[in-house]
């Protein structure tokens, strides 16, 4: 008699015990694979997306999900539209290309930057805790990158949202939006009577479209569409202010964070004048005319239809090549955020003062030495840096610290203290929380950063980004982080991540029973106003300050300043100022 023992399988087939065991193994393996696959899959309004799991942070990411149709062809310089539906699942494991911009391709400051990217770039990225599902309703952190609205900085491919999603137990989103003349272009030749298209604020319309996509889809990724925090740094912070002011963004977010943002509205006329200058350079560059004088005359004789046709015939790179600053510093100078009366109010400060904006809890902050990142390239400091006298001559060092100190105070008045005071005067405005980031400040006296970067950069613009995201080298951390300063900066980073996440969760950065210092909200009366975020080599040092910076306090300080006459020209040229 055979030693094999026979069993009846559920379908009625006679099988050996060994065969049954094998089937059980195969079935179990397939079942586990299916469970894992379903964990990575999320349904969106356009179709299924498949993500990637990250064991270290216990998160899942979905990268390059389209939130709008590609803004190409007839959709260039039009409000972004809903994306097409897909028949096949989208493997969302790779970042998309950046929008057209200048890129430092070889990390060598001695070589020119090059134009890179494509106009088909309206995609977003999502990170969520691995256990998030449609029932968890986690807070949503919607990050808007900086870069002067002309470059993506830091590059999103370097900026993981995983550490923040994990520690904050929330869903983190980053997105691409149109940049440079593709993102902000206001010219009469493009007017069609459609208020959104005519606004010229295409980058802001991209962000609004992305927020609408979040409302429709984020629940399937574990997020709560009724608890969305918009946050951004630099130009991203400026765009946060714009979304707060825009009636089209009403109800799409519930809290807002502006890191080193500002208020820099432009008029449609400024946009038209600027683009006319660009068109003149385009005509010279492509050989249509021989010189700019002839180009001006030709442009004046062209009809609006011909101007539009000419503009649409050009590539994004053609426009970017008319900006001489692009190859040098990447960012280009051009007017953005147009007060068109539809996407944005014609009078931003008027809307803020009257209370006619989207009132939500806000965090506003700047860095102690914001402008060192930019002023280091201005004369005479650039020359002093090159011959090292900036780091050896105490008088030159003092002058550099004084100039950047006053410039940074002007930025604080413009981006934090001024708006906070105005908003807190309005009925119905939830609490505003102000901060100042000081890690690395102090010039030659600063101990957490190695020389000469403690003098040259200090607590400069964008330094806080790595602290908020819990990363080491997405932003300037790659330059200034070390094993020596790790204990203190990590403690400060954890504190900031906890404050930011709690604010995203409740609208108040203070968590019950937290060991962190109390972050008091801004008050227009005497009392605490600003949280000071700092750390030494070992520990975080966080305190409250009752000092308010205004144009009046800055002017009063300058009157007693021995170097006032040398400092004043730098302030007069500054684009960062409070109205």
Short mmCIF file of C-alpha atoms in Angstrom, two decimals, residues 30-227:
data_model
loop_
_atom_site.label_atom_id
_atom_site.label_comp_id
_atom_site.label_asym_id
_atom_site.label_seq_id
_atom_site.Cartn_x
_atom_site.Cartn_y
_atom_site.Cartn_z
CA UNK A 30 0.12 34.85 -2.98
CA UNK A 31 -2.12 36.06 -0.15
CA UNK A 32 0.78 37.92 1.51
CA UNK A 33 1.79 39.45 -1.82
CA UNK A 34 -1.77 40.59 -2.41
CA UNK A 35 -1.95 42.10 1.06
CA UNK A 36 1.34 43.94 0.46
CA UNK A 37 0.21 45.12 -2.97
CA UNK A 38 -3.06 46.47 -1.58
CA UNK A 39 -1.08 48.30 1.09
CA UNK A 40 0.78 50.20 -1.63
CA UNK A 41 -2.22 50.81 -3.87
CA UNK A 42 -4.49 53.83 -3.62
CA UNK A 43 -7.42 54.77 -5.76
CA UNK A 44 -7.59 58.31 -7.14
CA UNK A 45 -10.18 60.07 -9.27
CA UNK A 46 -7.95 59.38 -12.29
CA UNK A 47 -7.03 55.78 -11.52
CA UNK A 48 -4.97 53.48 -9.34
CA UNK A 49 -1.51 54.53 -8.10
CA UNK A 50 1.08 52.14 -6.65
CA UNK A 51 3.58 53.42 -4.12
CA UNK A 52 6.79 52.31 -2.43
CA UNK A 53 7.24 51.32 1.21
CA UNK A 54 10.13 52.72 3.27
CA UNK A 55 10.99 50.42 6.17
CA UNK A 56 13.29 52.86 7.96
CA UNK A 57 10.61 55.50 8.41
CA UNK A 58 7.63 53.14 8.29
CA UNK A 59 6.07 55.22 5.54
CA UNK A 60 4.79 54.75 2.00
CA UNK A 61 5.42 57.25 -0.78
CA UNK A 62 3.67 57.92 -4.07
CA UNK A 63 5.68 60.15 -6.40
CA UNK A 64 4.79 62.08 -9.56
CA UNK A 65 1.02 61.76 -9.39
CA UNK A 66 -0.50 64.09 -12.02
CA UNK A 67 -2.86 66.63 -10.48
CA UNK A 68 -3.54 68.53 -13.71
CA UNK A 69 -3.31 68.17 -17.47
CA UNK A 70 0.11 69.05 -18.89
CA UNK A 71 0.11 72.85 -19.47
CA UNK A 72 1.40 72.56 -23.02
CA UNK A 73 0.18 73.68 -26.43
CA UNK A 74 -3.08 75.55 -26.09
CA UNK A 75 -3.01 74.99 -22.31
CA UNK A 76 0.16 77.05 -21.88
CA UNK A 77 -0.69 80.24 -19.96
CA UNK A 78 -4.11 78.86 -19.05
CA UNK A 79 -5.54 77.86 -15.70
CA UNK A 80 -4.57 74.28 -14.90
CA UNK A 81 -7.26 71.70 -15.68
CA UNK A 82 -8.12 68.33 -14.16
CA UNK A 83 -5.92 65.46 -15.38
CA UNK A 84 -7.11 62.71 -17.69
CA UNK A 85 -8.31 59.38 -16.33
CA UNK A 86 -5.98 56.37 -16.73
CA UNK A 87 -6.83 52.83 -17.77
CA UNK A 88 -3.71 51.32 -16.24
CA UNK A 89 -2.28 51.59 -12.68
CA UNK A 90 0.41 54.23 -12.28
CA UNK A 91 3.66 53.04 -10.71
CA UNK A 92 4.41 56.10 -8.59
CA UNK A 93 7.99 55.41 -7.56
CA UNK A 94 10.04 58.15 -9.26
CA UNK A 95 10.05 61.95 -9.07
CA UNK A 96 9.03 63.75 -12.23
CA UNK A 97 11.21 66.25 -14.05
CA UNK A 98 11.27 69.81 -12.76
CA UNK A 99 9.45 72.61 -14.54
CA UNK A 100 11.71 74.58 -16.96
CA UNK A 101 14.34 76.49 -14.98
CA UNK A 102 18.06 77.12 -14.59
CA UNK A 103 19.81 74.29 -12.74
CA UNK A 104 23.25 74.10 -11.14
CA UNK A 105 24.06 70.91 -13.02
CA UNK A 106 27.62 70.31 -11.81
CA UNK A 107 27.68 71.94 -8.34
CA UNK A 108 30.51 74.17 -9.55
CA UNK A 109 29.96 77.90 -8.93
CA UNK A 110 32.57 78.71 -11.57
CA UNK A 111 30.49 77.25 -14.42
CA UNK A 112 27.20 78.64 -15.78
CA UNK A 113 23.92 77.05 -14.82
CA UNK A 114 21.94 75.39 -17.59
CA UNK A 115 18.24 75.26 -18.49
CA UNK A 116 16.60 71.98 -17.59
CA UNK A 117 13.09 70.58 -17.22
CA UNK A 118 9.92 70.29 -19.23
CA UNK A 119 6.56 72.04 -19.29
CA UNK A 120 4.73 68.78 -18.57
CA UNK A 121 5.53 69.02 -14.87
CA UNK A 122 2.31 69.36 -12.85
CA UNK A 123 2.73 66.44 -10.47
CA UNK A 124 2.69 65.97 -6.70
CA UNK A 125 4.31 63.58 -4.23
CA UNK A 126 2.76 62.02 -1.12
CA UNK A 127 4.23 60.40 2.00
CA UNK A 128 2.01 58.74 4.58
CA UNK A 129 2.56 56.51 7.63
CA UNK A 130 2.50 52.85 6.58
CA UNK A 131 -0.62 52.19 8.66
CA UNK A 132 -2.59 55.12 7.23
CA UNK A 133 -5.87 54.26 5.53
CA UNK A 134 -9.17 55.84 4.55
CA UNK A 135 -10.33 55.84 8.17
CA UNK A 136 -7.28 57.39 9.89
CA UNK A 137 -8.02 61.02 8.86
CA UNK A 138 -4.52 62.28 9.56
CA UNK A 139 -3.60 65.95 9.19
CA UNK A 140 -2.32 66.92 5.73
CA UNK A 141 0.86 69.00 5.35
CA UNK A 142 0.94 70.59 1.88
CA UNK A 143 4.43 71.97 1.15
CA UNK A 144 5.09 74.69 -1.45
CA UNK A 145 8.77 74.89 -2.38
CA UNK A 146 10.79 78.11 -2.64
CA UNK A 147 13.17 79.43 -5.25
CA UNK A 148 11.90 82.87 -6.19
CA UNK A 149 9.06 81.30 -8.20
CA UNK A 150 11.70 80.70 -10.89
CA UNK A 151 13.55 77.60 -9.66
CA UNK A 152 12.72 74.63 -7.43
CA UNK A 153 14.78 74.94 -4.29
CA UNK A 154 15.52 72.70 -2.60
CA UNK A 155 15.00 70.15 -5.36
CA UNK A 156 12.08 67.94 -4.37
CA UNK A 157 14.08 64.89 -5.45
CA UNK A 158 16.37 65.65 -2.51
CA UNK A 159 13.66 66.54 -0.02
CA UNK A 160 12.01 63.47 1.46
CA UNK A 161 8.78 63.97 3.34
CA UNK A 162 9.16 60.60 5.06
CA UNK A 163 10.80 61.72 8.35
CA UNK A 164 8.16 64.42 8.92
CA UNK A 165 5.30 62.10 7.97
CA UNK A 166 6.63 59.47 10.39
CA UNK A 167 7.40 61.69 13.37
CA UNK A 168 4.38 63.92 12.88
CA UNK A 169 2.02 61.04 12.07
CA UNK A 170 0.58 62.98 9.17
CA UNK A 171 0.37 62.96 5.38
CA UNK A 172 3.01 65.12 3.71
CA UNK A 173 2.61 66.45 0.16
CA UNK A 174 5.07 68.30 -2.07
CA UNK A 175 4.32 69.57 -5.57
CA UNK A 176 5.70 71.05 -8.74
CA UNK A 177 4.10 74.22 -10.06
CA UNK A 178 4.87 76.31 -13.13
CA UNK A 179 7.88 78.60 -12.75
CA UNK A 180 9.31 81.73 -14.35
CA UNK A 181 7.45 83.17 -17.35
CA UNK A 182 5.47 79.93 -17.66
CA UNK A 183 4.11 80.43 -14.12
CA UNK A 184 3.62 84.20 -13.99
CA UNK A 185 2.97 86.08 -17.21
CA UNK A 186 0.50 88.92 -17.58
CA UNK A 187 0.23 90.49 -21.04
CA UNK A 188 -2.69 92.06 -22.94
CA UNK A 189 -2.06 89.83 -25.96
CA UNK A 190 -3.11 86.79 -23.92
CA UNK A 191 -6.39 88.23 -22.64
CA UNK A 192 -9.49 86.21 -23.58
CA UNK A 193 -12.10 87.43 -21.12
CA UNK A 194 -11.60 84.41 -18.86
CA UNK A 195 -10.70 85.91 -15.48
CA UNK A 196 -8.49 83.05 -14.35
CA UNK A 197 -6.56 82.81 -17.61
CA UNK A 198 -6.25 86.60 -17.79
CA UNK A 199 -4.84 86.83 -14.26
CA UNK A 200 -1.33 85.74 -15.25
CA UNK A 201 -1.08 83.91 -11.90
CA UNK A 202 -0.73 80.43 -13.39
CA UNK A 203 1.57 79.11 -10.65
CA UNK A 204 -0.99 80.05 -8.00
CA UNK A 205 -3.76 78.45 -10.06
CA UNK A 206 -1.63 75.28 -10.18
CA UNK A 207 -1.44 75.26 -6.40
CA UNK A 208 -5.19 75.80 -6.12
CA UNK A 209 -5.81 72.94 -8.58
CA UNK A 210 -3.51 70.71 -6.52
CA UNK A 211 -5.42 71.61 -3.35
CA UNK A 212 -8.67 70.68 -5.08
CA UNK A 213 -7.11 67.34 -6.04
CA UNK A 214 -6.19 66.86 -2.39
CA UNK A 215 -9.80 67.50 -1.37
CA UNK A 216 -10.99 64.82 -3.79
CA UNK A 217 -8.35 62.17 -3.10
CA UNK A 218 -6.35 62.51 0.09
CA UNK A 219 -8.74 60.49 2.25
CA UNK A 220 -7.69 57.35 0.36
CA UNK A 221 -4.09 58.04 1.44
CA UNK A 222 -5.07 58.37 5.11
CA UNK A 223 -5.43 62.15 5.18
CA UNK A 224 -8.26 64.37 6.34
CA UNK A 225 -9.50 66.74 3.61
CA UNK A 226 -11.00 68.88 6.37
CA UNK A 227 -7.60 69.41 7.99
#
